[in-house]
Amino acid sequence: MRVTHPFHPLAGQVLQFVARSRCWSGDVVFYLDEQGRRRPIPAAWTDVVADDPFRVMAAGRCPFRTADLVALADLIDRRTS
């Protein structure tokens, strides 16, 4: 599977797919890292699922999705409070 999220450290890399699971954190796929450990990544950040319609329509003209910016703002709020 390929990591498609543009800001993920592994963006563009092809990883060894191990499994897919729906859990409390959402739709997740697992891959093996360089040490052979099983690691999770959101399925939406890979080519395992269809590309996000917003990204397709934006065609590179908009680097951020609104939902991602809201999630980032929430994360920053939690870390600074």
Coordinates of N, CA and C in Angstrom, one line a residue, residues 11-76:
A11 N 4.9 9.8 3.4 CA 4.2 10.1 2.1 C 4.9 9.6 0.9
G12 N 4.2 8.9 0.0 CA 4.7 8.4 -1.2 C 5.4 7.1 -1.1
Q13 N 5.7 6.6 0.1 CA 6.4 5.3 0.3 C 5.4 4.2 0.2
V14 N 5.9 3.1 -0.3 CA 5.1 1.8 -0.4 C 5.4 1.0 0.8
L15 N 4.4 0.6 1.6 CA 4.6 -0.2 2.8 C 3.9 -1.5 2.6
Q16 N 4.4 -2.5 3.4 CA 3.9 -3.8 3.4 C 2.5 -3.9 4.2
F17 N 1.4 -4.1 3.4 CA 0.1 -4.1 4.1 C 0.0 -5.4 4.9
V18 N -0.5 -5.3 6.1 CA -0.7 -6.5 7.0 C -2.2 -6.8 7.2
A19 N -3.0 -5.7 7.6 CA -4.4 -6.0 7.9 C -5.1 -4.6 7.9
R20 N -6.4 -4.7 7.9 CA -7.3 -3.6 8.0 C -8.3 -3.8 9.1
S21 N -8.6 -2.8 9.9 CA -9.5 -2.9 11.0 C -10.3 -1.6 11.2
R22 N -11.5 -1.8 11.7 CA -12.3 -0.7 12.1 C -12.4 -0.7 13.6
C23 N -11.8 0.3 14.3 CA -11.8 0.3 15.7 C -12.2 1.7 16.2
W24 N -12.1 1.9 17.5 CA -12.6 3.1 18.1 C -12.0 4.4 17.5
S25 N -10.8 4.2 16.9 CA -10.1 5.4 16.3 C -10.5 5.6 14.8
G26 N -11.3 4.6 14.3 CA -11.7 4.7 12.9 C -11.2 3.6 12.0
D27 N -11.2 3.8 10.8 CA -10.7 2.8 9.8 C -9.2 2.8 9.7
V28 N -8.5 1.8 10.1 CA -7.1 1.7 10.2 C -6.5 0.6 9.4
V29 N -5.4 0.8 8.8 CA -4.6 -0.3 8.2 C -3.3 -0.4 8.9
F30 N -2.8 -1.6 8.9 CA -1.5 -1.9 9.6 C -0.4 -2.3 8.5
Y31 N 0.8 -1.9 8.8 CA 1.9 -2.2 8.0 C 3.1 -2.6 8.9
L32 N 4.1 -3.2 8.3 CA 5.3 -3.6 9.0 C 6.4 -2.5 8.8
D33 N 6.9 -2.0 9.9 CA 8.0 -1.0 9.8 C 9.3 -1.7 9.5
E34 N 10.4 -0.9 9.5 CA 11.7 -1.5 9.1 C 12.2 -2.5 10.1
Q35 N 11.7 -2.5 11.4 CA 12.1 -3.5 12.4 C 11.1 -4.7 12.4
G36 N 10.2 -4.7 11.5 CA 9.2 -5.8 11.4 C 8.1 -5.6 12.4
R37 N 7.9 -4.5 13.0 CA 6.8 -4.2 14.0 C 5.6 -3.8 13.2
R38 N 4.4 -4.2 13.7 CA 3.1 -3.9 13.2 C 2.8 -2.5 13.6
R39 N 2.5 -1.6 12.6 CA 2.2 -0.2 12.9 C 0.9 0.2 12.3
P40 N 0.1 1.1 12.9 CA -1.2 1.5 12.3 C -1.0 2.8 11.6
I41 N -1.9 3.0 10.6 CA -2.0 4.3 9.9 C -3.5 4.4 9.5
P42 N -4.1 5.6 9.6 CA -5.5 5.7 9.1 C -5.6 5.3 7.6
A43 N -6.6 4.5 7.3 CA -6.8 4.0 6.0 C -7.0 5.1 5.0
A44 N -7.6 6.2 5.4 CA -7.8 7.3 4.5 C -6.5 8.0 4.0
W45 N -5.4 7.7 4.7 CA -4.1 8.3 4.4 C -3.3 7.4 3.5
T46 N -4.0 6.3 2.9 CA -3.3 5.4 2.0 C -4.1 5.2 0.8
D47 N -3.6 4.4 -0.1 CA -4.4 4.1 -1.4 C -5.2 2.9 -1.2
V48 N -5.4 2.4 0.1 CA -6.3 1.3 0.3 C -7.7 1.7 0.1
V49 N -8.0 2.9 0.4 CA -9.4 3.5 0.1 C -9.3 4.4 -1.1
A50 N -10.5 4.7 -1.6 CA -10.5 5.7 -2.8 C -10.1 7.0 -2.3
D51 N -9.5 7.8 -3.2 CA -9.0 9.1 -2.9 C -10.1 10.0 -2.4
D52 N -9.8 10.9 -1.5 CA -10.8 11.8 -1.0 C -11.3 12.7 -2.1
P53 N -12.7 12.9 -2.2 CA -13.3 13.7 -3.3 C -12.8 15.1 -3.3
F54 N -12.6 15.7 -2.1 CA -12.1 17.1 -2.0 C -10.7 17.2 -2.6
R55 N -9.8 16.2 -2.3 CA -8.5 16.3 -2.9 C -8.5 16.2 -4.4
V56 N -9.4 15.3 -4.9 CA -9.6 15.2 -6.4 C -10.0 16.5 -7.0
M57 N -11.1 17.1 -6.4 CA -11.6 18.3 -7.0 C -10.6 19.5 -6.9
A58 N -9.9 19.5 -5.7 CA -8.9 20.6 -5.5 C -7.7 20.5 -6.4
A59 N -7.4 19.3 -6.9 CA -6.3 19.1 -7.8 C -5.0 19.8 -7.4
G60 N -4.7 19.8 -6.1 CA -3.5 20.4 -5.6 C -3.5 21.8 -5.4
R61 N -4.7 22.5 -5.6 CA -4.8 23.9 -5.4 C -5.0 24.3 -4.0
C62 N -5.5 23.4 -3.2 CA -5.8 23.6 -1.8 C -5.1 22.6 -0.9
P63 N -4.0 23.0 -0.2 CA -3.2 22.0 0.5 C -3.9 21.4 1.8
F64 N -5.0 22.1 2.3 CA -5.6 21.6 3.5 C -7.1 21.4 3.4
R65 N -7.6 20.3 4.0 CA -9.0 20.1 4.0 C -9.5 20.8 5.3
T66 N -10.8 21.3 5.3 CA -11.3 22.0 6.4 C -11.4 21.0 7.6
A67 N -11.8 19.8 7.4 CA -11.9 18.8 8.5 C -10.5 18.6 9.2
D68 N -9.5 18.6 8.3 CA -8.1 18.4 8.9 C -7.7 19.6 9.7
L69 N -8.0 20.8 9.2 CA -7.6 22.0 10.0 C -8.3 22.1 11.3
V70 N -9.6 21.7 11.3 CA -10.4 21.7 12.6 C -9.8 20.7 13.5
A71 N -9.5 19.5 13.0 CA -8.8 18.5 13.9 C -7.5 18.9 14.4
L72 N -6.7 19.6 13.6 CA -5.4 20.2 14.1 C -5.6 21.2 15.1
A73 N -6.6 22.1 14.9 CA -6.9 23.1 16.0 C -7.3 22.5 17.3
D74 N -8.1 21.5 17.2 CA -8.5 20.7 18.4 C -7.3 20.1 19.1
L75 N -6.5 19.5 18.4 CA -5.3 18.9 18.9 C -4.4 19.9 19.6
I76 N -4.2 21.1 19.0 CA -3.4 22.2 19.6 C -4.0 22.7 20.8

